[in-house]
Amino acid sequence: MTGIVALYIFMLAAFTGYEIIAKVPVILHTPLMSGSNFVHGIVLVGAMVALGGAVTPLEKTIGFVGVLLAAGNAVGGYVVTERMLEMFKSSGARKKTGGGH
Amino acid sequence: MDGAMNTPGIFSPRLLIDISYFLTACLFILGLKRMSSPVTARSGIVWAGAGMVVATLVSFLYPGMSNYELIIAAIVVGSIVAWWSGKKVAMTDMPQMIALYNGMGGGAAAAIAAVELYRAAYANEAGEAVHHSTVVMALAVIGGIIGAISFSGSLIAWAKLQGVINKTLRFGGQKFVNGLLFLGSLAVGVIVVLHHGADPLHVSMIFGLALLFGIAMTLPIGGADMPVVISLYNALTGLAVAFEGFVLDNAAMIIAGTVVGSAGTLLTQLMAKAMNRSLANVLFSDFGSSSGGAATAVTGSMKPIEASDVGVMMAFAQKVIVVPGYGMAVAQAQHKVWEMCQLLIEKGVQVKFAIHPVAGRMPGHMNVLLAEAGVPYDLISDLEEINAEFETADVALVIGANDVVNPVARTDKSSPIYGMPILNADKAKNVIVIKRGQGAGFSGIENGLFFLDNTRMLYGDGQKAVGELVNGIKAAG
């Protein structure tokens, strides 16, 4: 990937992120923050590559910590977001499933 | 990393990786898009999760990788701990948990930078050729600094919201010291970039100073402002991930990191706006410690009422608006409140929930807490939707909320909350406030609503008081 192509990707992704969030209702702010927190858990693949290429004990140690933290970010982010969003139901959906209690 | 991999054929691992990352990027963007509407939100996180699984699995195929046992061990341990903690955490503690997971992501981005920079530093010391361009080195350093700040800052944010750290550290010249730490980290970073990695000591200094800056910057910020800070660190982690994505030539990281960086920045602004604070204000002012000055004294008296009377009042009302605050969640009263509302709905009373943007501990937190109790989201209205409706409501039931219904915010220019948009509960025909005692609120500001002629105070623990209301409504027939 050349530098200028990377810059284009960066620019387009930045506008995409802005547009996605622009019309989000306040009721979803907390789950959405949690959801975007999950998405940057993609750092896991970078940490895997860094640890996969590590040679010295120092590199291996830092790489190991990196993968450990990244996996925590991805899995923890997913679990809490899913738990929150699972609870969001409309009156109609609730009646269908036999009420909240 | 060069594009020439071992097998140039159609089914080369590199091509499979690239296609999978492309798919992952699509799933992330579509998933986030679906998460921005309550109807599709649940499927959004599942789509994004599928993308993450695809990207992780395919990354094992990277050519020339080793240390597989270490990679798998780290993934398994990290996943199990995070899964367990994520399932266990109470909904009220969600803000600090998000901060913790976010800090881990920042730490991981910093770790990637550290591996690259230490490698360059040792190679430079040994007199070997550098394998990174200046631009790549610079991006590694910037991403590393941002990631490290997000890591230590998020940990402090977690510790403060969790109650591990109670003190708010402030001293004269604090901003100067903080500025020095940040610029110091940046300056050492410039040295490392210009000298092809310099030496390991310089690399360590970049991260040491950045970590210290993250701690020093977060310590003076009060608990009420912390959600905005967590959101900011979330955006910063995204940015750090994007920068490290450039370093590793990894398109999935660049796209996902940048999307989160820009979405997170906008979300941070929306939150700050909802709290009537500018971001600069949150980061560089001392709101939490302000004594409020000489606010105008509120005149009148608080008039108590019995639960049975409130029960009758609500049972024969046409429209009841419930205004919940974080106090309701602390008292674990949300389930009782919903039980009460279901009784009222059966009697033909129109029930609505009015949520202030900052109800709970961060924007949207109260919606999560009500959803947990089983309240359907179409009964919940936010400030703009509901404010005109208070005039037509027979009863406004305020439970655990204080500053967000304080009419002083409209009138008293000397009040610290002057100008903050509030819920117009005072416009309802009758206002019932459930409150533990007679003290002032979270911010220590006297609430004018409690002294109005149409307001009655129902004293007691939130859960117990609502339980009495349920009995009162039942007794009213």
Coordinates of C-alpha atoms in Angstrom, one line a residue:
Chain A
M1 CA 0.0 0.0 0.0
T2 CA 1.5 3.3 -1.0
G3 CA 1.4 6.3 1.4
I4 CA -1.1 8.3 -0.6
V5 CA -3.5 5.3 -0.9
A6 CA -3.2 4.9 2.9
L7 CA -4.0 8.6 3.3
Y8 CA -7.1 8.2 1.1
I9 CA -8.3 5.2 3.2
F10 CA -7.7 7.3 6.3
M11 CA -9.8 10.2 5.0
L12 CA -12.7 8.1 3.7
A13 CA -12.8 6.0 6.9
A14 CA -12.9 9.2 9.0
F15 CA -15.9 10.6 7.1
T16 CA -17.6 7.2 7.3
G17 CA -17.2 7.1 11.1
Y18 CA -18.6 10.6 11.4
E19 CA -21.6 9.9 9.2
I20 CA -22.5 6.6 11.0
I21 CA -22.8 8.4 14.3
A22 CA -24.2 11.7 13.2
K23 CA -27.9 10.7 13.7
V24 CA -27.7 8.4 16.7
P25 CA -30.3 8.9 19.4
V26 CA -29.1 9.7 23.0
I27 CA -30.6 6.4 24.2
L28 CA -27.9 4.5 22.4
H29 CA -24.9 6.6 23.4
T30 CA -23.7 4.1 26.0
P31 CA -24.1 0.9 23.9
L32 CA -22.6 2.7 20.9
M33 CA -19.5 3.8 22.8
S34 CA -19.2 0.3 24.0
G35 CA -19.7 -1.1 20.5
S36 CA -17.0 1.2 19.0
N37 CA -14.8 0.2 21.9
F38 CA -15.2 -3.4 20.7
V39 CA -14.4 -2.4 17.1
H40 CA -11.0 -1.1 17.9
G41 CA -10.3 -4.5 19.4
I42 CA -9.2 -5.2 15.9
V43 CA -5.8 -4.2 17.3
L44 CA -5.7 -7.9 18.2
V45 CA -4.7 -8.8 14.7
G46 CA -1.8 -6.3 14.8
A47 CA -0.7 -7.6 18.2
M48 CA -0.8 -11.2 16.8
V49 CA 1.5 -10.2 13.9
A50 CA 3.8 -8.3 16.3
L51 CA 4.1 -11.3 18.6
G52 CA 4.3 -13.7 15.6
G53 CA 7.4 -11.8 14.4
A54 CA 9.0 -11.3 17.9
V55 CA 12.5 -12.8 18.3
T56 CA 14.2 -11.5 21.5
P57 CA 12.7 -12.2 24.9
L58 CA 11.9 -8.5 25.3
E59 CA 9.9 -8.5 22.0
K60 CA 8.2 -11.7 23.0
T61 CA 7.2 -10.3 26.4
I62 CA 5.8 -7.1 25.1
G63 CA 4.1 -8.9 22.3
F64 CA 2.5 -11.4 24.7
V65 CA 1.2 -8.5 26.8
G66 CA -0.1 -6.8 23.7
V67 CA -2.1 -9.9 22.5
L68 CA -3.4 -10.5 26.1
L69 CA -4.7 -6.9 26.3
A70 CA -6.1 -6.8 22.8
A71 CA -8.0 -10.1 23.3
G72 CA -9.4 -8.5 26.5
N73 CA -10.5 -5.4 24.6
A74 CA -12.2 -7.4 21.9
V75 CA -13.9 -10.1 24.0
G76 CA -14.8 -7.8 26.9
G77 CA -16.1 -5.1 24.5
Y78 CA -18.3 -7.7 22.7
V79 CA -19.8 -9.2 25.9
V80 CA -20.8 -6.0 27.5
T81 CA -22.2 -4.4 24.3
E82 CA -24.2 -7.6 23.5
R83 CA -25.5 -7.7 27.1
M84 CA -26.7 -4.1 26.9
L85 CA -28.2 -4.2 23.4
E86 CA -30.0 -7.5 24.1
M87 CA -32.2 -5.7 26.6
F88 CA -33.4 -3.0 24.2
K89 CA -36.9 -4.1 23.2
S90 CA -40.0 -2.3 22.0
S91 CA -43.5 -2.8 23.6
G92 CA -44.6 -5.0 20.7
A93 CA -41.5 -7.2 20.9
R94 CA -42.0 -7.6 24.6
K95 CA -45.6 -8.7 24.3
K96 CA -44.6 -11.3 21.7
T97 CA -42.1 -12.8 24.1
G98 CA -44.6 -12.9 27.0
G99 CA -43.6 -9.7 28.8
G100 CA -40.6 -8.6 30.7
H101 CA -41.4 -10.6 33.9
Chain B
M1 CA 6.0 -5.6 4.8
D2 CA 6.4 -6.3 1.1
G3 CA 3.7 -7.6 -1.1
A4 CA 5.7 -10.5 -2.5
M5 CA 4.7 -13.6 -0.5
N6 CA 5.7 -17.2 -1.0
T7 CA 2.9 -18.3 -3.3
P8 CA 1.9 -15.8 -6.0
G9 CA -1.1 -17.9 -7.0
I10 CA -4.8 -17.2 -6.6
F11 CA -5.0 -19.0 -3.3
S12 CA -2.0 -17.4 -1.6
P13 CA -2.4 -16.8 2.1
R14 CA -1.8 -13.1 1.5
L15 CA -4.8 -12.8 -0.8
L16 CA -7.0 -14.7 1.5
I17 CA -6.0 -12.4 4.4
D18 CA -6.6 -9.3 2.3
I19 CA -10.1 -10.5 1.2
S20 CA -10.9 -11.5 4.8
Y21 CA -9.8 -8.1 6.1
F22 CA -12.0 -6.4 3.4
L23 CA -15.0 -8.4 4.6
T24 CA -14.2 -7.5 8.2
A25 CA -14.0 -3.8 7.4
C26 CA -17.4 -4.1 5.7
L27 CA -18.9 -6.0 8.7
F28 CA -17.6 -3.4 11.1
I29 CA -19.0 -0.4 9.3
L30 CA -22.4 -2.1 8.7
G31 CA -22.5 -3.3 12.3
L32 CA -21.8 0.2 13.7
K33 CA -24.5 1.6 11.3
R34 CA -27.0 -1.0 12.7
M35 CA -26.0 -0.1 16.2
S36 CA -27.2 3.4 15.8
S37 CA -30.9 2.5 15.8
P38 CA -32.6 0.6 18.6
V39 CA -34.5 -1.7 16.3
T40 CA -31.4 -3.1 14.6
A41 CA -28.8 -2.5 17.4
R42 CA -28.6 -6.1 18.6
S43 CA -27.8 -7.5 15.2
G44 CA -25.2 -4.8 14.7
I45 CA -22.9 -6.1 17.4
V46 CA -23.3 -9.6 16.1
W47 CA -22.2 -8.6 12.6
A48 CA -19.2 -6.7 14.0
G49 CA -18.4 -9.8 16.2
A50 CA -18.5 -12.0 13.1
G51 CA -16.0 -9.7 11.4
M52 CA -13.7 -9.9 14.4
V53 CA -13.7 -13.7 14.4
V54 CA -12.9 -13.8 10.6
A55 CA -10.0 -11.3 11.0
T56 CA -8.6 -13.1 14.0
L57 CA -8.7 -16.6 12.5
V58 CA -7.2 -15.5 9.1
S59 CA -4.4 -13.7 10.9
F60 CA -2.9 -17.1 11.9
L61 CA -2.1 -17.6 8.2
Y62 CA 0.3 -14.6 8.0
P63 CA 3.4 -15.9 6.3
G64 CA 6.6 -16.1 8.4
M65 CA 4.9 -16.0 11.8
S66 CA 6.1 -18.0 14.8
N67 CA 5.4 -18.1 18.5
Y68 CA 2.0 -19.7 17.8
E69 CA 1.8 -21.3 21.3
L70 CA 2.4 -17.8 22.9
I71 CA -0.3 -16.2 20.7
I72 CA -2.9 -18.8 21.5
A73 CA -2.1 -18.8 25.2
A74 CA -2.4 -15.0 25.3
I75 CA -5.7 -15.0 23.4
V76 CA -7.2 -17.8 25.5
V77 CA -6.2 -16.2 28.9
G78 CA -7.2 -12.7 27.8
S79 CA -10.5 -13.9 26.4
I80 CA -11.5 -16.0 29.4
V81 CA -10.8 -13.2 31.9
A82 CA -12.6 -10.6 29.8
W83 CA -15.6 -12.9 29.1
W84 CA -16.0 -13.7 32.8
S85 CA -15.7 -10.1 33.9
G86 CA -18.0 -8.8 31.2
K87 CA -20.7 -11.3 32.1
K88 CA -20.4 -10.5 35.8
V89 CA -20.4 -6.7 35.8
A90 CA -23.5 -5.0 37.1
M91 CA -25.2 -2.6 34.6
T92 CA -24.6 0.3 37.0
D93 CA -20.9 -0.3 36.8
M94 CA -20.9 -0.3 33.0
P95 CA -19.0 3.0 32.4
Q96 CA -15.9 2.0 34.3
M97 CA -15.9 -1.5 32.6
I98 CA -15.9 0.1 29.2
A99 CA -13.0 2.3 30.4
L100 CA -11.1 -0.8 31.4
Y101 CA -11.6 -2.6 28.1
N102 CA -10.8 0.5 26.2
G103 CA -7.5 1.0 28.2
M104 CA -6.6 -2.6 27.3
G105 CA -6.9 -1.7 23.6
G106 CA -4.8 1.4 24.0
G107 CA -2.2 -0.7 25.8
A108 CA -2.2 -3.2 23.0
A109 CA -1.6 -0.5 20.4
A110 CA 1.3 0.9 22.6
A111 CA 2.7 -2.7 22.8
I112 CA 2.8 -3.0 19.0
A113 CA 4.6 0.3 18.8
A114 CA 7.0 -0.8 21.5
V115 CA 7.9 -4.0 19.7
E116 CA 8.7 -2.1 16.5
L117 CA 10.6 0.7 18.2
Y118 CA 12.7 -1.5 20.5
R119 CA 13.6 -3.7 17.5
A120 CA 14.7 -0.6 15.6
A121 CA 16.6 0.8 18.6
Y122 CA 18.6 -2.5 19.2
A123 CA 19.3 -2.7 15.4
N124 CA 20.5 0.9 15.4
E125 CA 22.8 0.2 18.4
A126 CA 24.3 -2.8 16.7
G127 CA 24.9 -0.7 13.6
E128 CA 22.5 -2.6 11.4
A129 CA 20.4 -1.2 8.6
V130 CA 17.1 0.3 9.5
H131 CA 14.1 -1.3 7.9
H132 CA 11.5 1.4 8.5
S133 CA 11.1 4.7 6.7
T134 CA 11.0 8.0 8.7
V135 CA 7.2 8.3 8.1
V136 CA 6.6 4.8 9.5
M137 CA 8.8 5.4 12.5
A138 CA 6.9 8.7 13.2
L139 CA 3.5 7.0 13.0
A140 CA 4.7 4.2 15.3
V141 CA 5.9 6.8 17.8
I142 CA 2.7 8.9 17.7
G143 CA 0.4 5.8 17.8
G144 CA 2.5 4.5 20.7
I145 CA 2.2 7.8 22.7
I146 CA -1.5 8.0 22.1
G147 CA -2.0 4.4 23.0
A148 CA 0.0 4.7 26.2
I149 CA -1.9 7.8 27.3
S150 CA -5.2 6.0 26.6
F151 CA -4.0 3.0 28.6
S152 CA -2.9 4.7 31.8
G153 CA -5.7 7.4 31.6
S154 CA -8.4 4.8 31.2
L155 CA -7.1 2.8 34.2
I156 CA -7.3 6.0 36.3
A157 CA -10.8 6.6 35.0
W158 CA -11.8 3.1 35.9
A159 CA -10.2 3.4 39.4
K160 CA -12.0 6.7 40.1
L161 CA -15.5 5.4 39.0
Q162 CA -14.9 2.1 40.8
G163 CA -14.1 4.0 44.0
V164 CA -10.5 2.7 44.2
I165 CA -9.3 6.3 44.0
N166 CA -11.4 8.8 45.9
K167 CA -9.2 11.8 45.9
T168 CA -9.0 14.3 43.2
L169 CA -5.4 15.4 43.0
R170 CA -5.0 19.1 42.2
F171 CA -2.0 21.4 42.8
G172 CA -0.7 24.7 41.6
G173 CA 1.2 24.5 38.3
Q174 CA -0.4 21.2 37.5
K175 CA -1.2 22.1 33.9
F176 CA 2.5 23.2 33.5
V177 CA 3.8 19.8 34.8
N178 CA 1.3 17.9 32.6
G179 CA 2.3 20.0 29.6
L180 CA 6.0 19.2 30.3
L181 CA 5.3 15.5 30.5
F182 CA 3.5 15.5 27.2
L183 CA 6.0 17.6 25.4
G184 CA 8.9 15.6 26.9
S185 CA 7.4 12.4 25.5
L186 CA 7.0 14.0 22.1
A187 CA 10.5 15.5 22.1
V188 CA 12.1 12.1 22.9
G189 CA 9.9 10.6 20.2
V190 CA 11.3 13.1 17.7
I191 CA 14.9 12.1 18.7
V192 CA 14.0 8.4 18.2
V193 CA 12.5 9.0 14.8
L194 CA 15.4 11.2 13.6
H195 CA 18.1 8.8 14.8
H196 CA 16.6 5.6 13.3
G197 CA 15.4 4.3 16.7
A198 CA 18.2 5.9 18.7
D199 CA 18.7 3.5 21.7
P200 CA 16.4 1.4 24.0
L201 CA 16.6 4.0 26.8
H202 CA 15.1 6.7 24.6
V203 CA 12.3 4.3 23.5
S204 CA 11.6 3.5 27.2
M205 CA 11.4 7.2 28.0
I206 CA 8.8 7.9 25.3
F207 CA 6.4 5.3 26.9
G208 CA 7.3 6.2 30.5
L209 CA 6.5 9.9 30.0
A210 CA 3.3 9.2 28.0
L211 CA 2.1 6.8 30.7
L212 CA 2.8 9.4 33.4
F213 CA 1.0 12.0 31.3
G214 CA -2.1 9.8 31.0
I215 CA -2.2 9.4 34.8
A216 CA -1.5 13.1 35.6
M217 CA -4.1 14.3 33.1
T218 CA -6.9 12.1 34.4
L219 CA -6.4 12.5 38.1
P220 CA -7.7 16.1 38.4
I221 CA -11.0 15.3 36.5
G222 CA -14.1 14.9 38.7
G223 CA -16.2 11.8 38.6
A224 CA -19.2 13.5 37.0
D225 CA -17.1 14.4 33.9
M226 CA -15.5 11.0 33.6
P227 CA -17.9 9.6 30.9
V228 CA -16.7 12.4 28.5
V229 CA -13.1 11.5 29.3
I230 CA -13.7 7.7 28.7
S231 CA -15.4 8.5 25.4
L232 CA -12.3 10.7 24.5
Y233 CA -9.9 7.9 25.3
N234 CA -12.1 5.5 23.3
A235 CA -11.6 7.8 20.2
L236 CA -7.8 8.1 21.0
T237 CA -7.4 4.3 21.2
G238 CA -9.1 4.1 17.8
L239 CA -6.6 6.6 16.4
A240 CA -3.7 4.8 17.9
V241 CA -4.9 1.5 16.4
A242 CA -5.1 3.2 13.0
F243 CA -1.6 4.6 13.2
E244 CA -0.2 1.2 14.2
G245 CA -2.2 -0.2 11.2
F246 CA -0.1 2.1 9.0
V247 CA 3.1 0.7 10.6
L248 CA 2.0 -2.9 10.0
D249 CA 0.5 -2.2 6.6
N250 CA -2.8 -3.6 7.9
A251 CA -5.9 -2.1 6.2
A252 CA -8.4 -3.6 8.6
M253 CA -6.7 -1.8 11.5
I254 CA -6.5 1.5 9.6
I255 CA -10.2 1.4 8.6
A256 CA -11.6 0.2 11.9
G257 CA -9.3 2.4 14.0
T258 CA -10.1 5.5 12.0
V259 CA -13.8 4.9 12.0
V260 CA -13.7 4.6 15.8
G261 CA -11.5 7.6 16.0
S262 CA -13.8 9.9 14.2
A263 CA -17.1 8.4 15.5
G264 CA -15.7 8.5 19.0
T265 CA -14.7 12.1 18.6
L266 CA -18.2 13.0 17.5
L267 CA -19.7 11.0 20.3
T268 CA -17.4 12.8 22.8
Q269 CA -18.7 16.1 21.5
L270 CA -22.3 15.0 21.7
M271 CA -21.9 13.9 25.3
A272 CA -20.1 17.1 26.3
K273 CA -22.9 19.0 24.7
A274 CA -25.6 17.0 26.5
M275 CA -23.9 17.9 29.7
N276 CA -23.7 21.6 28.7
R277 CA -19.9 21.5 28.9
S278 CA -17.2 22.1 26.3
L279 CA -14.6 19.4 26.0
A280 CA -11.9 21.9 26.9
N281 CA -13.9 22.7 30.0
V282 CA -14.0 19.1 31.0
L283 CA -10.3 18.6 30.5
F284 CA -8.8 21.8 31.9
S285 CA -11.2 23.2 34.4
D286 CA -12.1 22.2 38.0
F287 CA -15.9 21.9 37.9
G288 CA -16.1 19.2 40.6
S289 CA -14.4 21.3 43.2
S290 CA -16.3 24.6 42.6
S291 CA -18.2 25.6 45.8
G292 CA -21.0 27.1 43.7
G293 CA -20.5 30.6 44.9
A294 CA -23.2 32.7 46.5
A295 CA -26.3 31.2 44.8
T296 CA -29.6 32.9 45.5
A297 CA -31.3 31.4 48.5
V298 CA -34.4 29.4 47.7
T299 CA -37.5 30.4 49.7
G300 CA -40.5 28.4 50.7
S301 CA -40.8 25.0 52.5
M302 CA -40.8 21.4 51.5
K303 CA -44.2 19.7 51.9
P304 CA -44.3 16.0 52.7
I305 CA -47.0 13.6 51.5
E306 CA -48.0 10.0 52.3
A307 CA -47.4 7.1 49.8
S308 CA -51.1 6.1 49.9
D309 CA -52.2 9.5 48.8
V310 CA -49.7 9.5 45.9
G311 CA -51.0 6.0 45.0
V312 CA -54.6 7.3 44.7
M313 CA -53.4 10.4 42.8
M314 CA -51.6 8.4 40.2
A315 CA -54.3 5.7 39.9
F316 CA -56.8 8.3 38.8
A317 CA -54.5 10.3 36.7
Q318 CA -54.6 10.5 32.9
K319 CA -50.9 10.9 32.3
V320 CA -47.9 10.2 34.5
I321 CA -44.4 11.0 33.6
V322 CA -41.6 9.3 35.5
V323 CA -38.3 11.2 35.8
P324 CA -35.6 8.7 37.0
G325 CA -32.1 9.6 38.1
Y326 CA -29.0 7.7 39.1
G327 CA -30.3 7.6 42.7
M328 CA -33.1 5.2 41.5
A329 CA -30.4 2.8 40.1
V330 CA -28.4 3.0 43.3
A331 CA -31.5 2.0 45.3
Q332 CA -32.1 -0.8 42.7
A333 CA -35.6 0.5 42.4
Q334 CA -36.0 0.3 38.6
H335 CA -37.7 -3.1 38.7
K336 CA -40.3 -1.9 41.3
V337 CA -40.8 1.3 39.2
W338 CA -41.6 -0.7 36.1
E339 CA -44.0 -3.0 38.2
M340 CA -45.7 0.2 39.4
C341 CA -46.0 1.6 35.8
Q342 CA -47.4 -1.7 34.5
L343 CA -50.2 -1.4 37.2
L344 CA -50.9 2.1 36.0
I345 CA -50.9 1.1 32.3
E346 CA -53.5 -1.6 33.2
K347 CA -55.7 1.0 34.7
G348 CA -55.5 3.0 31.5
V349 CA -53.1 5.6 32.7
Q350 CA -50.7 6.9 30.1
V351 CA -47.1 6.4 31.4
K352 CA -43.9 7.9 30.0
F353 CA -40.3 8.0 31.1
A354 CA -38.4 11.2 30.7
I355 CA -34.7 10.8 30.5
H356 CA -32.2 13.7 30.8
P357 CA -29.1 13.3 28.6
V358 CA -26.9 13.0 31.7
A359 CA -29.2 10.8 33.8
G360 CA -27.1 7.9 35.0
R361 CA -23.4 8.1 34.8
M362 CA -23.1 8.7 31.1
P363 CA -25.4 9.6 28.3
G364 CA -27.7 6.7 27.5
H365 CA -26.7 4.8 30.8
M366 CA -30.2 5.3 32.3
N367 CA -31.8 3.8 29.2
V368 CA -29.7 0.7 29.7
L369 CA -30.7 0.5 33.4
L370 CA -34.4 0.8 32.5
A371 CA -34.1 -1.7 29.7
E372 CA -32.5 -4.1 32.2
A373 CA -35.7 -3.7 34.3
G374 CA -37.8 -4.5 31.2
V375 CA -39.1 -1.1 30.3
P376 CA -39.8 -1.0 26.5
Y377 CA -37.8 1.7 24.8
D378 CA -40.8 3.3 23.1
L379 CA -42.1 4.4 26.5
I380 CA -38.8 6.3 27.0
S381 CA -38.5 9.9 25.7
D382 CA -35.5 12.2 25.8
L383 CA -35.5 15.8 26.8
E384 CA -36.5 17.5 23.5
E385 CA -39.4 15.0 22.9
I386 CA -40.9 15.2 26.4
N387 CA -40.4 18.7 27.7
A388 CA -43.6 20.1 26.1
E389 CA -45.6 17.3 27.5
F390 CA -45.1 18.0 31.2
E391 CA -47.8 20.7 31.0
T392 CA -50.4 18.1 30.1
A393 CA -49.2 15.6 32.8
D394 CA -51.2 15.1 36.0
V395 CA -48.2 13.7 37.9
A396 CA -44.5 14.0 37.4
L397 CA -42.8 11.4 39.6
V398 CA -39.2 12.3 40.2
I399 CA -37.2 9.5 41.6
G400 CA -33.5 9.8 42.4
A401 CA -33.0 12.8 40.1
N402 CA -32.1 16.2 41.3
D403 CA -30.0 18.7 39.3
V404 CA -31.6 17.7 36.0
V405 CA -35.0 18.9 37.2
N406 CA -33.8 22.0 39.1
P407 CA -35.6 25.1 37.7
V408 CA -32.8 27.2 39.1
A409 CA -30.8 26.3 35.9
R410 CA -33.3 28.4 33.9
T411 CA -33.3 31.5 36.2
D412 CA -30.3 31.9 38.5
K413 CA -27.3 33.2 36.7
S414 CA -25.1 32.7 39.7
S415 CA -25.8 29.0 39.9
P416 CA -23.1 26.6 38.6
I417 CA -25.8 24.7 36.6
Y418 CA -27.2 27.9 35.0
G419 CA -27.9 27.3 31.3
M420 CA -28.0 23.5 31.6
P421 CA -31.0 22.2 29.7
I422 CA -33.4 20.6 32.3
L423 CA -36.6 18.5 32.3
N424 CA -39.6 20.8 32.9
A425 CA -41.0 18.6 35.7
D426 CA -42.1 21.7 37.5
K427 CA -44.7 22.4 34.8
A428 CA -46.7 19.3 35.7
K429 CA -50.0 19.7 37.7
N430 CA -48.5 17.7 40.6
V431 CA -44.9 16.9 41.2
I432 CA -43.9 14.1 43.5
V433 CA -40.3 13.8 44.6
I434 CA -39.1 10.6 46.1
K435 CA -36.0 11.4 48.2
R436 CA -34.1 9.9 51.0
G437 CA -33.6 13.0 53.1
Q438 CA -33.7 16.8 52.9
G439 CA -30.0 17.3 51.8
A440 CA -28.9 19.0 48.6
G441 CA -28.0 17.0 45.4
F442 CA -24.9 15.4 43.9
S443 CA -23.5 18.9 43.1
G444 CA -24.5 20.4 46.4
I445 CA -26.9 22.8 44.8
E446 CA -30.2 23.6 46.5
N447 CA -33.2 22.5 44.3
G448 CA -35.9 25.0 43.7
L449 CA -38.3 22.3 42.5
F450 CA -38.7 20.9 46.0
F451 CA -40.1 24.2 47.3
L452 CA -42.8 24.8 44.7
D453 CA -46.5 24.9 45.6
N454 CA -47.3 22.0 43.4
T455 CA -44.5 19.8 44.7
R456 CA -44.9 17.2 47.5
M457 CA -42.0 15.2 49.0
L458 CA -42.2 11.5 49.6
Y459 CA -39.3 10.7 51.9
G460 CA -37.7 7.3 52.1
D461 CA -35.5 4.7 50.4
G462 CA -36.3 4.6 46.7
Q463 CA -37.2 0.9 46.5
K464 CA -39.3 0.9 49.6
A465 CA -41.1 4.1 48.7
V466 CA -42.1 2.7 45.3
G467 CA -43.2 -0.6 46.9
E468 CA -45.6 1.5 49.0
L469 CA -46.8 3.3 45.9
V470 CA -47.6 -0.1 44.3
N471 CA -49.7 -1.0 47.4
G472 CA -51.3 2.4 47.3
I473 CA -52.3 2.0 43.6
K474 CA -53.7 -1.5 44.3
A475 CA -55.7 -0.1 47.3
A476 CA -57.1 2.6 45.2
G477 CA -58.9 -0.1 43.2

